[in-house]
Amino acid sequence: MTADGGAHAATPESRPAPAGQGRRRVAWGELVLGLAVLALGVVVLLDARSLPASTSASGIGAGFFPTVVAVFTMAVAVALILHVLLGGRGDPDEGEGDVDVAVLHVRAALVVLAAIAWYALALERLGYVPTALVTFWAIAYALGARRYVRDFLISAALAVVIYVGFTQGLSIRLPAGLLEGVL
Amino acid sequence: MESLTALGQGFAVALTLTNLLYALAGTAIGTLVGVLPGIGPALTIALLLPLTYGLEPSSTLIMFAGIYYGAMYGGSTTSILLKTPGEAGSIITAIDGNKMARSGRGAAALATAAIGSFVAGALATAALAVAAPAIVGIAVKLGPHDYLALMVMAFLTVSALLGRSVLRGLVSLAVGLVIGLIGIDFQSGQARLDFGLVRLLDGIDVVLVIVGLFAIGEVLYVAAHQTGAAFSIARFSGRMMSREDWRRSWKPWLRGTAIGFPMGTIPSGGSEIPTFLSYSLERKLSKHPEEFGQGAIEGVAGPEAANNANAAGVLVPLLTLGIPTSATAAVILVAFQQYGIQPGPQLLTTQAALVWGLIASLFVGNVMLLLLNLPLVRVWVKILQIPKPYLYAGIALFALLGAYTLNGSVFDVWVMAVIGLLGYVMRRFGIPVTPLIIGAILGPLAELQLRRALDISAGDLGILVSSPFSITVYVLLVVAIVLPRVLARRTAARARVDAAA
């Protein structure tokens, strides 16, 4: 995950400094992002070149459009890299309220990621209810919930309600896992 | 009039008891989810897609019509009370709406937003019913190179007009186009960018992209950078609209509609520009321009009407040309595609009952929303009392549920996790997400048109600019990129100066 690695490695450097000051420093995060996009363009180009030639009327096959996309991607990536090197910065999203990129909770973000990974790993092994329970509990914890018993009860109730509602109410299959035959 | 008869038949579909119930369910759920902070209409619809897997197409689309308008209503409530717009079209509403709420006029702000949305929704839906058949008349005469021109226009306007940086919009578009390439090529059967993973041969589902970017990306972003574990909510207080408020609101409603609808019908990239334009127009016409930024009711009424009229306008290119010009339209397109229906010029003839049923449901849903929202707004506001950690954990849980139920596969959960990380990075560095979504969904369609055109011309690229229509589109494109940018910059700069003052 180049993009992710870049974000984590670079966040401390790219804190928005007060106007004027810091603008001259290199924004590593965005630079890595630009390089990642450039790499993406190269991958697409190599993949497009590896496709066999076309047999269609136009002589244009599966590789033509990807080549166009690859060139476009590399061009905007280079433009972004130059832009960042010349001091350009993106404005972090402010649409959500109560968010400030000068504050960084690395652990909270990692807990969220771990909770998602847990969901993917455990879902078909343990079943929906225990998996979702832990996922909700962990993400709520990451975002600041600290009334553990109440958090647990709500997680459990939500997981059961979703499971029953989807499997019984909407006939959408979810893995039963440990609770096979119980719910 | 032909479209009037067709619309009548549409109402016959929409007004059956079952479909009325679906419309009611859609509007209620749409408002409910739309009220949740940080969830815009696109994510609302994407999250609610699993609910409709078991339904038949007409009921599904009727429910979506309700969800679409409901999410728009709900979104304005959050912007006003919490100042968390969640999507570009509500940013302007949040400025004066939140100021009004904080000075004890929250009820009036919510009322002018709701009634303005109703007025705009009704007028714009009527305009949609008139415009759609007219545009189909033109659309059937267009060749593949003309469609390609329209799609290029959609790509570039969406990328260039959203957000503050054209370059970042184009970066987002490029990544979206790459995502759209993944999977088996429809014409030659060649696997592209599959990296040996069988699961990638079908491509990446756009729903995963949308929910991953909006939901997972946002949860990560808030977890990493939140400043407090609670929202600061403006109290819901004050009287509903006074006579004075009505007097000051009705003209902005109409003017907002007049700006919002046409700008939605052309592929002009989202609702940000029309809401900005409406705001600056109202301030120019106001006798009290100094109130703007401090809680001017016109600054809520106009942009909210523009936003809703724009939402209806966006359906015109979607239904008649199959071209989505906003993230929300992209999700609706996905919903169509899930039933094997490809929107385009043929849709109005082959699926007339479906389309007119949808349009009629928009009218019905709009009325329901007004009835649902004015008296019940206090109930919806209660939803904002959900503690922030539970809210975001719930968003993540529903997103993950949606990822799994899409194909009953854990692989999709992993894909969503990766896209969620991408969504975080994009938010962090100010890269807009809508161009990516448009690129991912429209890229394959553009490639189809491009190859059709080149097959006709035996590989001669000249065909791409061979018709007056395509030449006109490319010329307009140049104008469209330059002109609104200048306008929006002026408006945005002024709005920011005002907000700072």
PDB file of C-alpha atoms in Angstrom, chain B residues 26 29-36 39-50 64 67-68 70-72 210 214 331:
ATOM      1  CA  GLY B  26     -37.973   5.404   0.839  1.00  0.00           C
ATOM      2  CA  ILE B  29     -35.392   5.970   5.419  1.00  0.00           C
ATOM      3  CA  GLY B  30     -33.797   8.528   3.108  1.00  0.00           C
ATOM      4  CA  THR B  31     -34.473  11.339   5.563  1.00  0.00           C
ATOM      5  CA  LEU B  32     -33.411   9.197   8.503  1.00  0.00           C
ATOM      6  CA  VAL B  33     -30.063   8.270   6.988  1.00  0.00           C
ATOM      7  CA  GLY B  34     -29.608  11.637   5.296  1.00  0.00           C
ATOM      8  CA  VAL B  35     -29.917  13.387   8.672  1.00  0.00           C
ATOM      9  CA  LEU B  36     -26.922  11.446   9.970  1.00  0.00           C
ATOM     10  CA  ILE B  39     -23.692  11.010   5.078  1.00  0.00           C
ATOM     11  CA  GLY B  40     -24.635  12.673   1.810  1.00  0.00           C
ATOM     12  CA  PRO B  41     -27.257  11.474  -0.681  1.00  0.00           C
ATOM     13  CA  ALA B  42     -24.800   9.333  -2.692  1.00  0.00           C
ATOM     14  CA  LEU B  43     -23.682   7.351   0.325  1.00  0.00           C
ATOM     15  CA  THR B  44     -27.249   7.089   1.611  1.00  0.00           C
ATOM     16  CA  ILE B  45     -28.395   5.432  -1.601  1.00  0.00           C
ATOM     17  CA  ALA B  46     -25.302   3.241  -1.855  1.00  0.00           C
ATOM     18  CA  LEU B  47     -25.721   2.056   1.732  1.00  0.00           C
ATOM     19  CA  LEU B  48     -29.395   1.321   1.193  1.00  0.00           C
ATOM     20  CA  LEU B  49     -28.841  -0.667  -2.029  1.00  0.00           C
ATOM     21  CA  PRO B  50     -28.869  -4.034  -0.200  1.00  0.00           C
ATOM     22  CA  PHE B  64     -34.913   5.193  -4.660  1.00  0.00           C
ATOM     23  CA  ILE B  67     -34.494   7.953  -0.778  1.00  0.00           C
ATOM     24  CA  TYR B  68     -32.894  10.430  -3.189  1.00  0.00           C
ATOM     25  CA  GLY B  70     -35.300  12.251   1.355  1.00  0.00           C
ATOM     26  CA  ALA B  71     -31.524  12.239   1.632  1.00  0.00           C
ATOM     27  CA  MET B  72     -31.435  15.753   0.176  1.00  0.00           C
ATOM     28  CA  ILE B 210     -18.597   4.697  -3.530  1.00  0.00           C
ATOM     29  CA  PHE B 214     -17.398   7.910   1.384  1.00  0.00           C
ATOM     30  CA  VAL B 331     -25.269   5.339  -7.713  1.00  0.00           C
TER      31      VAL B 331
END
